[in-house]
Short mmCIF file of C-alpha atoms in Angstrom, two decimals:
data_model
loop_
_atom_site.label_atom_id
_atom_site.label_comp_id
_atom_site.label_asym_id
_atom_site.label_seq_id
_atom_site.Cartn_x
_atom_site.Cartn_y
_atom_site.Cartn_z
CA MET A 1 -0.12 0.12 -0.11
CA LYS A 2 1.53 3.39 -1.04
CA ILE A 3 2.17 6.49 1.21
CA VAL A 4 -0.98 8.24 -0.85
CA ASP A 5 -3.31 5.58 -0.18
CA ARG A 6 -2.91 5.38 3.72
CA TYR A 7 -3.21 9.05 3.88
CA ILE A 8 -6.50 9.01 2.16
CA ILE A 9 -7.61 6.19 4.34
CA LYS A 10 -6.35 7.49 7.22
CA GLU A 11 -8.30 10.85 6.58
CA ILE A 12 -11.24 8.92 5.36
CA VAL A 13 -11.83 6.58 8.44
CA SER A 14 -10.91 9.80 11.08
CA ALA A 15 -13.43 11.93 9.19
CA PHE A 16 -16.16 8.74 8.83
CA ILE A 17 -16.14 8.37 12.72
CA ALA A 18 -16.43 11.57 13.47
CA SER A 19 -19.59 12.57 11.30
CA THR A 20 -20.94 9.08 11.94
CA ILE A 21 -21.02 10.00 16.32
CA ILE A 22 -22.46 13.66 14.64
CA PHE A 23 -25.26 11.94 12.40
CA THR A 24 -26.17 9.35 15.34
CA SER A 25 -26.55 11.84 17.83
CA ILE A 26 -28.46 13.96 15.56
CA LEU A 27 -30.93 11.69 14.68
CA ALA A 28 -31.24 9.98 18.54
CA GLY A 29 -31.94 13.43 19.90
CA SER A 30 -34.23 14.27 17.44
CA THR A 31 -36.60 11.37 17.16
CA ILE A 32 -35.71 8.58 20.30
CA LEU A 33 -34.60 10.72 23.13
CA PHE A 34 -38.24 12.62 22.77
CA GLN A 35 -40.18 9.18 22.77
CA ILE A 36 -38.01 7.82 25.64
CA ILE A 37 -38.87 11.06 27.68
CA GLY A 38 -42.61 10.88 27.34
CA ASP A 39 -42.22 7.20 28.11
CA ILE A 40 -40.83 7.82 31.02
CA VAL A 41 -42.85 11.08 32.59
CA ARG A 42 -46.32 8.58 31.43
CA TYR A 43 -45.34 4.99 32.57
CA ASP A 44 -42.96 6.23 35.38
CA ILE A 45 -39.91 3.77 33.57
CA PRO A 46 -36.90 4.20 35.46
CA ILE A 47 -33.80 5.62 34.43
CA SER A 48 -31.36 2.89 33.99
CA GLN A 49 -34.48 0.77 31.63
CA ALA A 50 -34.54 3.83 30.07
CA PHE A 51 -30.77 4.34 29.24
CA GLN A 52 -30.96 0.61 28.27
CA LEU A 53 -33.87 1.15 25.80
CA LEU A 54 -32.13 4.17 24.41
CA VAL A 55 -28.58 1.80 23.46
CA LEU A 56 -30.85 -0.54 21.96
CA LYS A 57 -32.44 2.02 19.74
CA THR A 58 -29.21 3.96 18.65
CA ASN A 59 -28.50 0.72 16.80
CA ILE A 60 -31.32 1.41 14.27
CA LEU A 61 -29.97 5.19 14.01
CA ILE A 62 -26.14 3.58 13.47
CA ALA A 63 -27.10 1.80 10.51
CA LEU A 64 -28.91 4.90 9.18
CA SER A 65 -25.78 7.30 9.49
CA PHE A 66 -23.62 5.00 8.28
CA PRO A 67 -24.05 6.06 4.36
CA MET A 68 -24.39 9.79 5.36
CA GLY A 69 -21.45 9.58 7.69
CA THR A 70 -19.44 7.97 4.29
CA LEU A 71 -20.55 10.65 1.95
CA LEU A 72 -20.09 13.98 4.60
CA SER A 73 -16.36 12.43 5.26
CA THR A 74 -15.38 11.91 1.49
CA ILE A 75 -16.75 15.41 0.52
CA PHE A 76 -14.71 16.59 3.78
CA VAL A 77 -11.42 14.62 2.48
CA PHE A 78 -11.69 15.78 -0.91
CA GLY A 79 -12.55 19.42 0.06
CA LYS A 80 -9.55 19.35 2.08
CA LEU A 81 -7.53 17.86 -0.63
CA ASN A 82 -8.64 20.46 -3.21
CA SER A 83 -8.09 23.30 -0.80
CA GLY A 84 -4.54 22.27 -0.39
CA SER A 85 -4.11 21.78 -3.53
CA GLU A 86 -2.67 18.50 -3.20
CA ILE A 87 -4.74 16.97 -6.07
CA ILE A 88 -3.18 19.35 -8.00
CA ALA A 89 -0.25 17.66 -7.21
CA PHE A 90 -1.11 14.34 -7.16
CA ARG A 91 -2.02 14.96 -10.55
CA SER A 92 1.47 16.91 -11.63
CA CYS A 93 3.02 13.80 -10.54
CA GLY A 94 1.36 11.57 -12.67
CA ILE A 95 -0.88 10.34 -10.62
CA HIS A 96 -4.30 9.48 -12.16
CA PHE A 97 -7.64 10.72 -10.10
CA ILE A 98 -9.08 6.94 -10.28
CA ARG A 99 -6.25 6.11 -8.84
CA ILE A 100 -6.68 8.83 -5.88
CA ALA A 101 -10.19 7.67 -5.63
CA ARG A 102 -9.47 4.00 -5.35
CA PRO A 103 -9.10 3.98 -1.67
CA VAL A 104 -12.31 5.76 -0.97
CA PHE A 105 -13.84 3.00 -3.16
CA ILE A 106 -12.56 0.50 -0.97
CA ILE A 107 -13.50 1.82 2.23
CA GLY A 108 -17.18 2.95 0.62
CA PHE A 109 -17.11 -0.88 0.02
CA ILE A 110 -16.27 -2.20 3.20
CA ILE A 111 -18.69 0.60 5.49
CA SER A 112 -21.76 -0.94 2.65
CA LEU A 113 -20.94 -4.31 4.02
CA LEU A 114 -20.50 -3.29 7.08
CA THR A 115 -24.04 -1.64 6.75
CA ILE A 116 -25.52 -4.66 5.54
CA TRP A 117 -24.17 -6.93 8.53
CA PHE A 118 -25.24 -4.34 10.69
CA ASN A 119 -28.95 -4.09 9.67
#
């Protein structure tokens, strides 16, 4: 594996983890949290069981946030490469854009398999 591949994979994975956590927390806060708070008030559920319910329902949202996290991390990484003129530097060294995008395709395929398994 070349240094360029490792650099792009490292950037994609770190941005993917951060964006997946952000999307999951936004989705959990806007959908599940209000339902659980309503159930706590209505049925007098203990906080420990409500927390268990939150964790169990969050798995569904993680599977929904994987594709969004992949898209956002790809946009961030290529935006960062473009703003630093690294894509131009790669192209001037003779590296074709498909070669630059190959790690992104591999990571996207792995994340799609992970999403299928997670569902």
